[in-house]
C-alpha cells in the first residue's frame, strides 16, 4: 500500500533532480561501487565467522527426503533469469506483487525520461514530489499503530514456535548475531573513517527505523522513516531518494552475510567439506545471485537453496534453518536498514555534501569554503584528488 508508491515517487523525483545524465551517471557509479564493496565485505565476513566458530559441527544431519523444504525451489542464476526478473510485465503487476527490483527499474527509466524532457516534465515531477510527501504523512499515521503490531507479531511467533526453538538453536543464532554485530562495527567504522564522527549521530537517528525493521522483520517497513532521518541528518533529498530505493535491491548486506553463513553451516551439519577454492567460488556466486532475488518471497532461503545445489549439498538441510529463520530475519532487516543509510550518507559526502559538526572535510557556502574541524575529505579517502574552489 505504501512502499511501491513511495519508491516510485522518491526515486523518480531524485533522478529528475539530478539535472543531467552526467550527474546521474556519476552518482550511480559511486553508489554501485559502495554497494559492491559492502556486499563483498558482508559475504566474506559470513564465511570467515562460520569457518572459525563451526556451529554445524556435531549435528550429523542426514537428508532423509527433499519434502522437508517443499515450496523453496532453487532458482539457477543466469543473465536471462536476472534480466527477465528485473523487467516488469507491467508496473501494476510489479506493484501488486511487491517486486521491488522491478519497481526500481521502472522508476529509473521513468526518472531518466523525465530528466531528458526538461522543463515540460516539471508538472509531473511536482505531482510525484507531492505524492512522496503524502505517502510519508500516511506512513506517520500508520506508525502510530506500530507498537501494537509489533507486540502482536512477536507474541504470535513465540506462541506458534515456542521458546524451545530459541533454546535448541541458540548457538547458531548467537553466532550469526555475532556476525551481524561485527558487520555493524565494520560498516560504522568505515563510515567514521570516511565521513567522520558525525556517523554516530546518523546511527542514533536511524535507530528508530532500524528497531522497527527488527521487530517487524521487514526493512521495507522502515523505508519512510529511514528516508526522513537521512534528510534530517543532512543528506540531500535527491541523493537519499536515489540511493535508498536502489539499496533495497542491491545492498541487502544482512541477507548476504546470512546466505554465506547458512550455506557453510548446512555443509558442516552434513559433514561436507568445502575447499578454500570452492568457498571463493561461492562468494562470487552469491555476489551475483543475491542481486537477482530482491522482492522474492523468502528470498534468502531461495538464494541458499540455489547455492546448495551448486555445491552438491543436500537442499533438505534447509530444514535446519526453518525454525529459527524468522528470528534471524529480524537482525538481517535491521542490518539492511543501517547499511543503506550509511551508503546514502557516504554517496552524499562523496558528492560534496557536508553534515555539520564532526564531519570531515569542508563545508561550502556560496563562494566561500569553510574548513570544519578535520581536513581529510572523503575524496582523499577514496584516493581521489580533493579540489576546493
Coordinates of C-alpha atoms in Angstrom, one line a residue, residues 1 6 11 19 26 93 146 175 204-205 283 286 303 341 353 357 363 383:
X1 CA 0.0 0.0 0.0
X6 CA 6.8 5.8 -2.2
X11 CA 13.3 7.6 -6.9
X19 CA 19.6 17.6 -13.7
X26 CA 28.4 9.8 -11.6
X93 CA 1.7 -6.3 -11.7
X146 CA 3.3 0.1 15.2
X175 CA 27.0 -16.9 16.4
X204 CA 21.4 7.4 16.6
X205 CA 19.0 9.0 14.1
X283 CA 31.5 -15.9 -2.6
X286 CA 26.5 -15.0 -4.0
X303 CA 19.2 -18.0 -2.7
X341 CA 21.5 4.7 5.5
X353 CA 27.6 17.4 0.9
X357 CA 29.8 19.1 13.4
X363 CA 31.5 22.9 4.0
X383 CA 42.2 8.3 -3.3

